[in-house]
Amino acid sequence: MESAEPEPSGSRPEEEEEEEEEEDEEDEEEEEDEEEEDGALPPSEQPPAAMEDCLAKKMEITVSEAEKRTGRNAMNIQETYTAYLIETRAVESQSEGQCAPMDSLWRRYSEFELLRNYLSVTYPHIVVPPLPEKRADFVWHKLSADNMDPDFVERRRIGLENFLLRVASHPVLCQDKIFYSFLTQEGGWKEMVNETGFQLKADSRLKALNATFRVKNPDKRFTELKHYSDELQSVISHLLRVRARVADRLYGVYKVHGNYGRVFSEWSAIEKEMGDGLQSAGHHMDVYAASIDDILEEEEHYADQLKEYLFYAEALRAVCRKHELMQYDLEMAAQDLTSKKQQCEELATGTVRTFSLKGMTSKLFGQETPEQREAKIKVLEEQIQEGEEQLKSKNLEGRDFVKSAWADIERFKEQKNHDLKEALISYAVMQISMCKKIPSRVLVSPACSPLMALRILDSQGAAGKSHGLPVQHQDPPGAT
Amino acid sequence: MPISPSSMINQYKFEDEPELRDLFITVDDPESHITAIETFITYRVVTKTSRGEFDSSEYEVRRRYQDFLWLKNKLEEAHPTLIIPPLPEKFIMRGMVERFSDEFIETRRKALHKFLNRIADHPTLTFNEDFKIFLTAQAWELSSHKKQGPGLLSRMGQTVRAVASSVRGAVKNRPGMFTEMNDYMETFSQKINLLDKIAHRIYKEERDYFNEMKEYGPIHTLWSASEEDIADSLKGIASCIDRCCKATEKRMAGLSENLLPILHEYVLYSEILMGVLKRRDQIQAELDSKVDALANKKTEKDLFSEEIGKLEDKVERANNALKADWDRWKQNMQCDMRSTFTNVAENNLRFYEENDVAELVQILK
C-alpha cells in the first residue's frame, strides 16, 4: 500500500486560476432570489465579486447618529447603552435629481460584535475588518476613558461606519446575506444569525493554541505573516502609547501659554507706550492656546487610523492560526492513517515491527485466531479507505484555504500600504494647514507638534487655506 | 570662554549713547577656592577704560560674591533714591540647584556681568568711588578699604530706621507722581512675578514635550524596518519629528538664555524699586516730622528753618534723582522686553532650511 503523506501546504503554481464568475447584481429585490439560492454554495465558497459589483458601490451606507438608551439586558438587568442609527439607500435611486428617503434601523455595539464573529467564523480565510475598540485605550489625560463620553461615542460612530463600508467593499464579504440583513432587517436578525449555527463551527481557542505549538510543516509564508503581524501590533501599540503622551505634553505647553494672555492684558493696563503691544500679544497668546483643541482632534483622527491597523493585525493572526489548525489537523490525520496502515501490515504479515501493547499481550496470552485476525484486518482496511479519502479532501481543503487566504492577504497588503501611506501624508499636510492658524509672529515659543515644521511648505503654496485669523505683522511689546 | 569687552557692544543695547562709552567691563573665568574654613568661587573682572580718573587703562582683578554684595550696599548707602541694578540672589530656592553646579555658576556669572555693566552705564553710579575701587583694587586693598567707613552698628541703625518708617504706611505729603509710581510698581511687580512663574512652567512643559518626542520619532524608524512600501514615508516622519525636537531644543535654549534671566532680573528690579520708593518716603518723612515739630515751637525758628531748608533740599534732590532714574529705568525696561521677546520669537520662526523641506516632501510623497 502506498503511504499517503500529507501534502506540503505550499501552493502549486501549476494549478489553474478559477474563473471568476460575475455574480448576479444584488439589488433590493434580494428576497426573490433567496429560494433559488438554497442548495447553492455555502457563503465561504462564493467566488469574489468584481469591484463594480461590491455592495459599497450600489448602496449608500452611513452610521449617522448615536443615542443613549436604557433597557433590560439578557439577564433582565436595567442597563444604559448606546444605539447607533444605520441608514442605507440604493445608489440608483439618486439619479435624475430624485432622492429616495433612506431606510434606517438602530443597532448596538454588541450586535456589530455578533456580526463580526459570524463573519470571522464563516470566512476564516478572509482578513475580516476589525471593529473600533470596545473600551477607550491609549487615551491622554484630556479624553476620558468612559464609554458614555460624547467624544468617544462620536469616534466610535465613525469607526462603526468605517467597518460597515470596509465589509461592503470587500469582494467576498459584501455578498453575505447575514451582512445584508444586518443593514436592512431590524427585527429577528439575531435569531437569523444564531440559526446559522456558526458558533458550532468556531474553533476553540485551546485547540488553536495546541495546533500552533505542535504543527510541523506550516506554510512558511503564514509563519512569516504571523511574525509580521506580531511586530506590527507591538510597534503600533508602542507608537500610540507615546503619541498619547506627546499629545498630553503638547496640550500642556499650549495651555500654559494661555496664562500669558491674561497677564499681558492686565499689564498693558498700566503701560502707556507698551500698552497696545502688550494687549495684542495677550490676544495672540489666547488664540494660540485655543488652537490646540483643533490640532489634537485631528491628531486623534490619525490615531484612530493607526488603531484600525493595530486591530487588523489581530485579524491577520486569526487567518494564520486557522491555517495552522488546518495543517495540524491534516498532519494528525496523515499520522493516524500511517499508523493504521502499519497495524494492518503487521497483522497481515504477522511481524511485529513496532512495539505495541497488542504485540505484548499476544505474546503473553497467545496469538489470536486467524478468523479474529481477518476480521480486524477487514475493519482496518475500511478505516484506511475512509482515512485516505478524508486525507485527500483535507489536503484539497488545505490547498484551497491557502490559495484563497493568500489572495485576500495580498489584497489586504495593498489596502494597508495604500491606507497607511495616505494617513501618514495627510498627517503631515494637516499639520501644515494647522500652522496657518498660528500668527507668524508669536511672541513666545509656539510649540511645534510633529510636522508643524513643514509650515515652510506653506509658503511654497502646498496647502493654500486661509483661516479667518489674519496673519499680522505685529510689533512686539515695546514699540512706541 | 571669556567674553571680550569689545564684543559686548553688540550684546547690550544700552541706548545711553553707546558710542561714548569709555568703560568696558567683563566678568568671567570662575575659579573655585578651597580653604580650611570654606569653599568659594571667584570671578575675574577685567576693566578697560580711557577715563582720566583711572591710573591705568586696563585692570584685572578677582572678586567673589561677597565683594559684589558689598559694592551694592555701598551704592545704596550713597544713593538711596537711585535704582541700583539687581544682584543675583545669594541662594536659589527654586529647584534643587547645587550651589556649585556649572549651571548655577554660569547663570550667576552672567548676572554679575550684567550688574557691573548696568552700573557702568548709569550716568551717576558710574562715577562712584567705591565702584572704581571695586574695579581696580587688589584683593588686600579692597579688604582694608571695606573695613573703613560706617561700622556695623550704624548700618544696622539705618536699617532699623528704614523698617520703622516703612511700617508707618503712606507718607502724607507724598507728591502724586510717587504715588503713581508706587501703584504702578505694585501692579508691575505682581505681573512680572506671574510672568516669571509662567515662563518657568512653559520651560518645564517644553522639556517634558521634548523628552516624549525623542521617543516618538525612533518608533517610526523601528516600524519602517518591518515594512517595504511605506518604509520611506515612515522614515520621513521620523526625520520630521527629529527636526522638530531640534527646534524645541533651540526654543528651550532661547528661553533659558534670554527670557528667563530677563524676567528674573525684573522680578528683582521690582523689589529694588519698591525699596527705592520707600527710602524716598523715608527722606520725606524726616522733613515732615521736622516741619511738624517746628509748628509746635514758636521759638528757635531760625535754628530749625536752616535745618528744614537742608532737609527740603535733600527731599528735592532725592525726588529729582528718582524721577530721572525712573524715566531711564522705564526706557530700559521697554527696550529689554522688546528685544527679549523679539529674540525668542525669531528662535521660533526658522525651523527648517528650504532644501531640507524639499527633501522631506520627496520622501513623504
Tab-separated table of N, CA and C in Angstrom, chain A residues 344-353 373 377:
chain	number	residue	atom	x	y	z
A	344	CYS	N	-2.173	-2.740	10.053
A	344	CYS	CA	-2.731	-3.677	9.080
A	344	CYS	C	-1.648	-4.601	8.552
A	345	GLU	N	-0.562	-3.987	8.203
A	345	GLU	CA	0.561	-4.742	7.647
A	345	GLU	C	1.071	-5.775	8.644
A	346	GLU	N	1.195	-5.322	9.881
A	346	GLU	CA	1.674	-6.231	10.912
A	346	GLU	C	0.773	-7.432	11.066
A	347	LEU	N	-0.529	-7.113	11.088
A	347	LEU	CA	-1.477	-8.214	11.244
A	347	LEU	C	-1.401	-9.179	10.071
A	348	ALA	N	-1.257	-8.575	8.875
A	348	ALA	CA	-1.240	-9.426	7.676
A	348	ALA	C	0.003	-10.297	7.621
A	349	THR	N	1.134	-9.700	7.918
A	349	THR	CA	2.378	-10.476	7.772
A	349	THR	C	2.786	-11.167	9.065
A	350	GLY	N	2.145	-10.826	10.132
A	350	GLY	CA	2.488	-11.448	11.403
A	350	GLY	C	3.758	-10.900	12.023
A	351	THR	N	4.358	-9.977	11.381
A	351	THR	CA	5.566	-9.412	12.008
A	351	THR	C	5.201	-8.204	12.861
A	352	VAL	N	5.938	-8.159	13.902
A	352	VAL	CA	5.699	-7.005	14.775
A	352	VAL	C	6.871	-6.050	14.605
A	353	ARG	N	6.622	-4.989	13.911
A	353	ARG	CA	7.747	-4.077	13.652
A	353	ARG	C	7.938	-3.078	14.773
A	373	ARG	N	-8.142	-12.385	13.368
A	373	ARG	CA	-7.216	-11.518	12.640
A	373	ARG	C	-7.836	-11.006	11.350
A	377	ILE	N	-8.347	-7.173	10.274
A	377	ILE	CA	-7.771	-6.588	9.044
A	377	ILE	C	-8.846	-5.925	8.213
